[in-house]
Coordinates of C-alpha atoms in Angstrom, one line a residue:
Chain A
M75 CA -58.6 27.8 -51.4
S76 CA -59.0 32.1 -51.9
F77 CA -55.3 33.0 -51.9
K78 CA -54.4 29.9 -54.2
E79 CA -55.2 31.7 -57.0
I80 CA -53.2 34.5 -56.2
Q81 CA -50.4 32.7 -55.6
K82 CA -50.7 30.9 -59.1
D83 CA -51.3 34.4 -60.8
V84 CA -47.8 35.8 -59.8
N85 CA -46.3 32.5 -60.5
D86 CA -47.7 32.7 -64.2
W87 CA -46.2 36.1 -64.5
T88 CA -43.1 35.5 -62.4
K89 CA -41.7 31.9 -64.0
Q90 CA -41.2 33.8 -67.3
F91 CA -38.1 35.6 -66.2
K92 CA -34.6 34.5 -65.4
I93 CA -34.9 35.2 -61.7
Q94 CA -38.2 34.6 -60.8
Y95 CA -38.0 35.6 -57.1
W96 CA -35.8 37.9 -54.9
E97 CA -33.9 37.0 -52.1
P98 CA -36.7 37.5 -49.0
H99 CA -34.6 40.7 -47.7
E100 CA -34.8 42.0 -51.1
I101 CA -38.9 40.9 -51.1
L102 CA -39.1 42.5 -47.8
A103 CA -37.7 46.1 -48.9
R104 CA -40.2 46.0 -51.7
V105 CA -42.9 45.5 -49.2
T106 CA -41.3 48.0 -47.1
E107 CA -41.4 50.6 -50.2
E108 CA -45.1 49.3 -51.1
V109 CA -46.6 49.8 -47.8
G110 CA -44.5 53.4 -48.1
E111 CA -46.8 54.3 -50.7
L112 CA -49.9 53.3 -49.6
A113 CA -49.0 56.0 -46.4
R114 CA -48.7 58.3 -48.6
E115 CA -51.8 58.0 -50.4
I116 CA -53.5 58.2 -47.1
N117 CA -51.7 61.2 -46.1
S118 CA -53.1 62.1 -49.4
L119 CA -56.8 61.4 -49.1
Y120 CA -57.5 61.3 -45.2
G121 CA -54.5 63.8 -43.9
P122 CA -52.9 66.9 -44.0
K123 CA -50.4 66.1 -46.8
V124 CA -50.6 68.3 -49.8
K125 CA -49.6 66.8 -52.8
K126 CA -47.1 68.6 -55.4
V127 CA -48.2 68.9 -58.4
G128 CA -47.7 66.4 -61.1
E129 CA -48.3 63.4 -58.5
R130 CA -50.4 60.7 -60.0
D131 CA -53.5 60.0 -57.7
I132 CA -53.2 56.6 -57.4
H133 CA -56.0 54.8 -56.2
L134 CA -55.8 53.2 -52.4
G135 CA -56.9 49.5 -54.0
E136 CA -54.4 49.2 -56.2
E137 CA -51.7 50.0 -54.0
M138 CA -53.4 47.3 -51.5
G139 CA -53.0 45.2 -54.5
D140 CA -49.5 45.9 -55.3
I141 CA -48.4 44.4 -51.2
M142 CA -51.0 41.3 -51.9
F143 CA -48.6 40.8 -55.3
T144 CA -45.3 41.2 -53.0
L145 CA -46.3 39.6 -50.2
A146 CA -47.6 36.4 -52.8
C147 CA -44.1 37.0 -54.1
L148 CA -42.8 36.4 -50.7
A149 CA -45.0 33.2 -49.9
N150 CA -44.1 31.5 -53.8
S151 CA -40.9 31.9 -53.4
K152 CA -40.5 29.9 -49.8
G153 CA -43.3 27.6 -50.8
I154 CA -46.0 28.8 -48.3
D155 CA -49.2 28.2 -48.5
L156 CA -50.9 31.2 -47.7
D157 CA -55.0 29.6 -47.4
E158 CA -53.8 27.6 -44.6
A159 CA -51.6 30.9 -43.2
W160 CA -55.1 32.7 -43.4
Q161 CA -57.0 29.8 -41.9
K162 CA -53.9 30.0 -38.9
V163 CA -55.1 33.9 -38.6
M164 CA -59.2 33.0 -38.6
N165 CA -58.3 30.7 -35.7
K166 CA -56.3 33.3 -33.6
C167 CA -59.1 35.6 -34.4
Y168 CA -61.9 33.4 -33.3
G169 CA -59.5 32.3 -30.3
R170 CA -56.9 34.3 -28.3
D171 CA -58.5 37.7 -29.8
N172 CA -62.5 37.0 -29.5
D173 CA -62.4 39.0 -26.2
R174 CA -60.3 41.9 -27.3
Y175 CA -62.5 44.5 -28.1
E176 CA -65.8 45.7 -27.2
K177 CA -68.8 43.5 -28.4
K178 CA -71.5 45.5 -30.0
Chain B
M204 CA -63.6 36.5 -56.9
S205 CA -60.3 35.3 -54.7
F206 CA -60.6 38.0 -52.5
K207 CA -64.1 38.2 -52.0
E208 CA -63.8 35.5 -49.5
I209 CA -61.7 37.4 -47.3
Q210 CA -63.0 40.0 -47.0
K211 CA -66.0 38.1 -46.3
D212 CA -64.2 36.5 -43.4
V213 CA -62.6 39.5 -42.0
N214 CA -66.4 40.9 -42.3
D215 CA -67.7 38.3 -40.4
W216 CA -65.4 38.4 -37.6
T217 CA -65.2 42.4 -37.3
K218 CA -69.2 43.0 -37.3
Q219 CA -69.6 41.6 -33.5
F220 CA -67.7 44.6 -32.4
K221 CA -68.9 48.1 -31.3
I222 CA -66.5 49.9 -33.6
Q223 CA -66.0 47.8 -36.4
Y224 CA -63.1 48.9 -38.3
W225 CA -60.2 51.9 -37.0
E226 CA -59.5 55.3 -39.2
P227 CA -57.4 54.5 -42.0
H228 CA -54.6 56.1 -40.1
E229 CA -54.8 53.6 -37.7
I230 CA -55.3 50.8 -39.4
L231 CA -52.1 52.0 -41.5
A232 CA -50.0 52.0 -38.2
R233 CA -51.4 48.5 -37.4
V234 CA -50.1 47.5 -40.9
T235 CA -47.0 48.9 -40.7
E236 CA -46.3 47.3 -37.0
E237 CA -47.2 43.7 -38.7
V238 CA -44.4 44.2 -41.3
G239 CA -42.4 45.3 -38.9
E240 CA -42.9 42.0 -37.3
L241 CA -42.2 39.7 -40.5
A242 CA -39.3 42.0 -41.4
R243 CA -38.0 40.4 -38.0
E244 CA -38.8 37.0 -38.7
I245 CA -37.0 37.6 -41.7
N246 CA -33.9 38.8 -40.1
S247 CA -34.5 35.7 -37.7
L248 CA -34.6 33.4 -40.4
Y249 CA -32.3 34.7 -43.2
G250 CA -30.5 37.4 -41.6
P251 CA -28.0 37.7 -38.7
K252 CA -30.0 38.6 -36.3
V253 CA -29.7 36.8 -32.8
K254 CA -33.1 35.7 -31.4
K255 CA -33.6 37.1 -27.5
V256 CA -34.2 34.0 -25.3
G257 CA -38.4 33.5 -25.2
E258 CA -38.7 35.3 -28.5
R259 CA -41.5 32.6 -30.1
D260 CA -40.9 31.2 -33.8
I261 CA -43.2 32.5 -35.3
H262 CA -43.6 31.0 -38.6
L263 CA -43.8 33.5 -41.7
G264 CA -46.6 32.6 -43.3
E265 CA -48.8 33.8 -40.2
E266 CA -46.9 37.1 -40.4
M267 CA -48.2 37.2 -43.8
G268 CA -51.7 36.5 -42.9
D269 CA -51.6 39.1 -40.3
I270 CA -51.0 41.9 -43.1
M271 CA -53.3 40.6 -45.4
F272 CA -56.0 40.6 -42.4
T273 CA -55.1 44.2 -41.7
L274 CA -55.0 45.2 -45.6
A275 CA -58.8 43.6 -45.7
C276 CA -59.9 45.8 -43.1
L277 CA -58.7 48.7 -44.5
A278 CA -60.3 48.1 -47.4
N279 CA -63.8 46.6 -46.6
S280 CA -64.0 50.0 -44.0
K281 CA -63.4 52.1 -47.3
G282 CA -66.0 50.0 -49.5
I283 CA -62.8 48.5 -51.4
D284 CA -63.4 45.5 -54.1
L285 CA -59.9 43.7 -53.6
D286 CA -60.4 41.5 -56.7
E287 CA -61.0 44.2 -59.1
A288 CA -57.8 45.9 -57.4
W289 CA -56.0 42.4 -58.7
Q290 CA -57.5 42.7 -61.9
K291 CA -55.7 46.4 -62.6
V292 CA -52.7 45.1 -60.3
M293 CA -52.2 41.6 -62.8
N294 CA -52.8 44.3 -65.7
K295 CA -50.1 46.8 -64.9
C296 CA -48.0 43.1 -64.9
Y297 CA -48.8 42.7 -68.1
G298 CA -48.5 45.8 -69.4
R299 CA -46.2 48.0 -68.1
D300 CA -44.2 46.1 -66.5
N301 CA -43.3 42.9 -68.8
D302 CA -40.4 43.8 -70.0
R303 CA -39.2 45.1 -67.0
Y304 CA -36.8 42.1 -66.0
E305 CA -34.2 39.8 -68.3
K306 CA -36.4 37.0 -69.6
K307 CA -35.5 33.4 -69.5
Chain C
M75 CA -21.5 68.9 -36.2
S76 CA -24.9 67.3 -34.6
F77 CA -24.6 64.0 -35.6
K78 CA -21.3 63.7 -35.7
E79 CA -20.9 62.6 -32.1
I80 CA -24.0 60.3 -32.5
Q81 CA -22.4 58.2 -35.8
K82 CA -19.2 57.9 -32.7
D83 CA -21.2 56.4 -30.1
V84 CA -22.5 54.4 -32.3
N85 CA -18.9 53.3 -33.8
D86 CA -17.7 52.8 -30.2
W87 CA -19.8 50.6 -29.0
T88 CA -20.1 48.4 -32.8
K89 CA -16.3 48.5 -33.1
Q90 CA -16.2 45.5 -30.3
F91 CA -18.3 43.0 -32.3
K92 CA -16.8 40.8 -35.1
I93 CA -19.3 41.8 -37.5
Q94 CA -19.4 45.4 -36.7
Y95 CA -22.3 46.2 -39.1
W96 CA -25.0 44.1 -41.0
E97 CA -25.7 43.8 -44.5
P98 CA -27.5 47.4 -45.6
H99 CA -31.1 45.0 -46.4
E100 CA -30.6 43.5 -43.2
I101 CA -30.1 47.1 -41.5
L102 CA -33.2 48.1 -43.0
A103 CA -35.4 45.2 -42.2
R104 CA -33.8 46.3 -38.8
V105 CA -35.1 49.5 -39.2
T106 CA -38.9 48.4 -40.4
E107 CA -38.7 46.4 -37.1
E108 CA -38.1 49.6 -35.1
V109 CA -40.9 51.7 -37.0
G110 CA -43.4 49.1 -36.3
E111 CA -42.6 48.7 -32.5
L112 CA -43.0 53.5 -32.6
A113 CA -46.4 52.1 -34.8
R114 CA -47.4 50.2 -31.9
E115 CA -46.6 52.7 -29.5
I116 CA -48.6 55.1 -31.3
N117 CA -51.7 53.2 -31.5
S118 CA -51.6 52.7 -27.7
L119 CA -51.1 56.1 -26.5
Y120 CA -53.2 57.8 -29.3
G121 CA -55.3 55.4 -30.8
P122 CA -57.6 51.9 -30.4
K123 CA -55.5 49.3 -29.9
V124 CA -55.7 47.5 -26.4
K125 CA -52.4 46.3 -25.1
K126 CA -52.6 43.0 -24.6
V127 CA -51.7 42.4 -20.7
G128 CA -48.0 42.4 -20.0
E129 CA -46.7 44.6 -22.9
R130 CA -44.5 47.1 -21.6
D131 CA -45.3 50.8 -21.3
I132 CA -42.0 51.7 -23.9
H133 CA -41.7 55.1 -24.1
L134 CA -42.3 57.5 -27.2
G135 CA -38.7 58.8 -27.5
E136 CA -36.9 55.3 -26.8
E137 CA -38.7 53.9 -30.1
M138 CA -37.5 57.2 -31.7
G139 CA -34.1 56.4 -30.4
D140 CA -34.1 53.0 -31.4
I141 CA -34.9 54.3 -35.2
M142 CA -31.9 56.6 -35.1
F143 CA -29.5 54.1 -33.3
T144 CA -30.1 51.7 -36.7
L145 CA -29.3 54.8 -39.4
A146 CA -26.7 55.5 -37.8
C147 CA -25.6 51.8 -38.4
L148 CA -26.2 51.8 -41.9
A149 CA -24.2 55.4 -42.0
N150 CA -21.7 54.2 -40.5
S151 CA -21.3 51.1 -42.4
K152 CA -21.3 53.1 -45.8
G153 CA -18.9 56.5 -44.4
I154 CA -22.3 58.5 -45.0
D155 CA -21.9 62.1 -43.0
L156 CA -25.4 62.6 -41.9
D157 CA -24.4 66.2 -40.8
E158 CA -24.0 66.7 -44.4
A159 CA -27.0 64.9 -45.3
W160 CA -29.2 66.9 -42.6
Q161 CA -27.7 70.6 -44.5
K162 CA -28.9 69.4 -47.9
V163 CA -32.4 68.0 -46.0
M164 CA -32.4 71.9 -44.3
N165 CA -31.8 73.5 -47.5
K166 CA -34.5 71.8 -49.5
C167 CA -36.6 73.3 -46.9
Y168 CA -35.7 76.4 -47.3
G169 CA -35.7 76.3 -51.0
R170 CA -38.1 73.6 -52.7
D171 CA -40.6 73.2 -49.7
N172 CA -40.8 76.6 -48.5
D173 CA -44.2 77.3 -49.4
R174 CA -45.8 74.1 -49.4
Y175 CA -47.9 74.9 -46.4
E176 CA -50.0 77.4 -45.4
K177 CA -47.9 80.4 -43.6
K178 CA -49.4 81.6 -40.3
Chain D
M187 CA -26.4 67.7 -26.6
S188 CA -26.2 66.0 -30.1
F189 CA -30.0 66.3 -31.1
K190 CA -30.9 69.9 -29.6
E191 CA -30.2 71.8 -32.5
I192 CA -31.6 69.5 -34.7
Q193 CA -34.6 70.0 -33.2
K194 CA -34.4 73.4 -33.0
D195 CA -33.4 73.4 -36.7
V196 CA -36.8 71.8 -36.9
N197 CA -38.8 73.8 -34.6
D198 CA -37.4 76.6 -36.6
W199 CA -38.8 76.3 -39.9
T200 CA -42.1 74.5 -39.1
K201 CA -42.9 77.6 -36.9
Q202 CA -43.4 79.7 -39.8
F203 CA -46.7 77.5 -40.7
K204 CA -50.3 77.7 -39.5
I205 CA -50.1 74.2 -38.7
Q206 CA -46.9 73.7 -36.8
Y207 CA -47.2 69.8 -36.4
W208 CA -49.5 67.4 -37.7
E209 CA -51.1 64.8 -35.5
P210 CA -49.0 61.9 -34.2
H211 CA -50.9 59.1 -36.7
E212 CA -49.8 61.6 -39.5
I213 CA -46.2 61.8 -38.9
L214 CA -46.2 58.3 -38.6
A215 CA -47.1 57.4 -41.9
R216 CA -44.8 60.0 -43.0
V217 CA -42.1 58.0 -41.4
T218 CA -43.6 55.2 -43.4
E219 CA -43.1 56.8 -46.6
E220 CA -39.7 58.1 -46.1
V221 CA -38.3 54.1 -44.0
G222 CA -40.4 53.3 -47.9
E223 CA -38.3 55.2 -50.1
L224 CA -34.9 54.6 -48.2
A225 CA -35.9 51.0 -49.1
R226 CA -36.5 51.7 -52.9
E227 CA -33.0 53.2 -52.5
I228 CA -31.6 50.1 -51.4
N229 CA -32.8 48.1 -53.3
S230 CA -31.5 50.1 -56.7
L231 CA -28.2 50.2 -54.6
Y232 CA -27.8 46.6 -53.5
G233 CA -30.7 44.4 -54.8
P234 CA -32.4 44.0 -57.7
K235 CA -35.0 46.2 -58.0
V236 CA -34.6 47.5 -62.5
K237 CA -34.9 51.7 -62.0
K238 CA -37.4 52.5 -64.3
V239 CA -36.2 55.2 -66.5
G240 CA -36.4 58.9 -64.7
E241 CA -36.1 57.6 -61.2
R242 CA -33.8 60.1 -59.9
D243 CA -30.7 59.1 -58.5
I244 CA -31.5 60.1 -54.4
H245 CA -28.4 59.7 -52.3
L246 CA -28.8 57.6 -49.4
G247 CA -28.1 59.8 -47.0
E248 CA -30.2 62.3 -47.9
E249 CA -33.1 59.4 -47.6
M250 CA -32.0 58.9 -44.0
G251 CA -32.1 62.7 -43.0
D252 CA -35.5 62.9 -44.4
I253 CA -36.7 60.5 -41.8
M254 CA -34.4 62.2 -39.0
F255 CA -36.4 65.2 -39.7
T256 CA -40.0 63.5 -39.3
L257 CA -38.7 61.8 -36.0
A258 CA -37.6 65.5 -34.6
C259 CA -41.3 66.7 -36.1
L260 CA -42.6 64.1 -33.9
A261 CA -40.4 64.3 -30.6
N262 CA -41.4 68.3 -31.3
S263 CA -44.6 67.7 -30.9
K264 CA -44.5 66.0 -27.9
G265 CA -42.4 67.5 -26.1
I266 CA -39.4 64.9 -26.4
D267 CA -35.7 65.2 -25.5
L268 CA -34.2 63.2 -28.3
D269 CA -30.4 63.4 -26.3
E270 CA -32.1 62.1 -23.2
A271 CA -33.9 59.7 -25.1
W272 CA -30.3 58.5 -26.8
Q273 CA -29.1 58.2 -23.4
K274 CA -31.2 55.5 -22.8
V275 CA -30.7 53.6 -26.1
M276 CA -26.6 53.8 -25.3
N277 CA -27.5 52.7 -21.5
K278 CA -29.5 49.5 -23.1
C279 CA -26.2 49.0 -25.7
Y280 CA -24.0 48.5 -22.0
G281 CA -26.4 47.2 -20.2
R282 CA -28.1 44.6 -22.1
D283 CA -27.6 44.1 -25.5
N284 CA -23.5 44.4 -24.7
D285 CA -23.5 40.5 -25.2
R286 CA -26.0 40.3 -27.4
Y287 CA -23.5 39.6 -30.4
E288 CA -20.4 37.7 -30.8
K289 CA -17.2 39.7 -29.6
K290 CA -14.2 40.2 -31.8

């Protein structure tokens, strides 16, 4: 029940607003925006990008949290149970993908 | 402690492989790929894209799970605690962003 | 006038269809999908991703062309002149960004 | 020869720097960042996102130009001829995809 609490946190916050959740395409655009910020952060931390003066030092974890938040909005707006989805991802790992990479 | 279990699931699976985690830029490219699959699914479900014959009907939840998985890899590889990051996101919601949208 | 011809190519092809251009959010989702395919290709060519049997060997150039095509759709649908936009990008390069990186 | 000039513009500017082109994964991360900025702009112009005070009014065309610029960097760094790639995209349009959408 890992994501249940996450999805509830998001619902508790969003339910105070007139429009609780945006449309799927609008949420997706927000995901794209947040992934873009993660990308900038990764180029700053591990790559060649020279930060402009004034660019805040954003922590990697928070950028990931923002993406998680936006995905939880999408899940909530469509009644998707992310714990169930996670179970499927894990089944795929131990099934189809279990021999995909070189073992120790 | 919502994400703790997620991060442990990912660690348990990846630790069997010779290269447990890719480099940050490589994981980011995978995030980009997975978000692209979510985008395709959203255009199929809620938009104009006509599916080619043979394109599988992938569930939205699983696409989100794949993104969560990839983000958890990045977090694990850099020792980031996603529950802590989530707390910061929630603090930002109830602080800076609490009057950003029209209330009910 | 470099992009003029590109935008005309796209217009000539799309004008045969009932819906000539999708909505901006739908085109953006397509851009996201195409960038995801570029990301997969880059992880295949320069990174760690092991291709599944049957994954086609897509050329990098074509993936870039697909993104250009989708951006040209967005530009055409909103009456944007990409040559004009390009001029602004170049001005930014030689102005604001000209001392951003270490010179030879 | 539409993209030839674009690729030359990019080469002319970048050749003054010690590192002319970043690595493919680094350029890809920059593409992801720029697409994120396009996404934010689209949610601002056509969607629900409320701009924070101080967010600049960036023109859609310039965001597209920034993506084109970054893709041209990738093409140049790998010796890819974008006009050739464009020809392939057009062939795919008039071939495989010509009956994909409802005609007028």
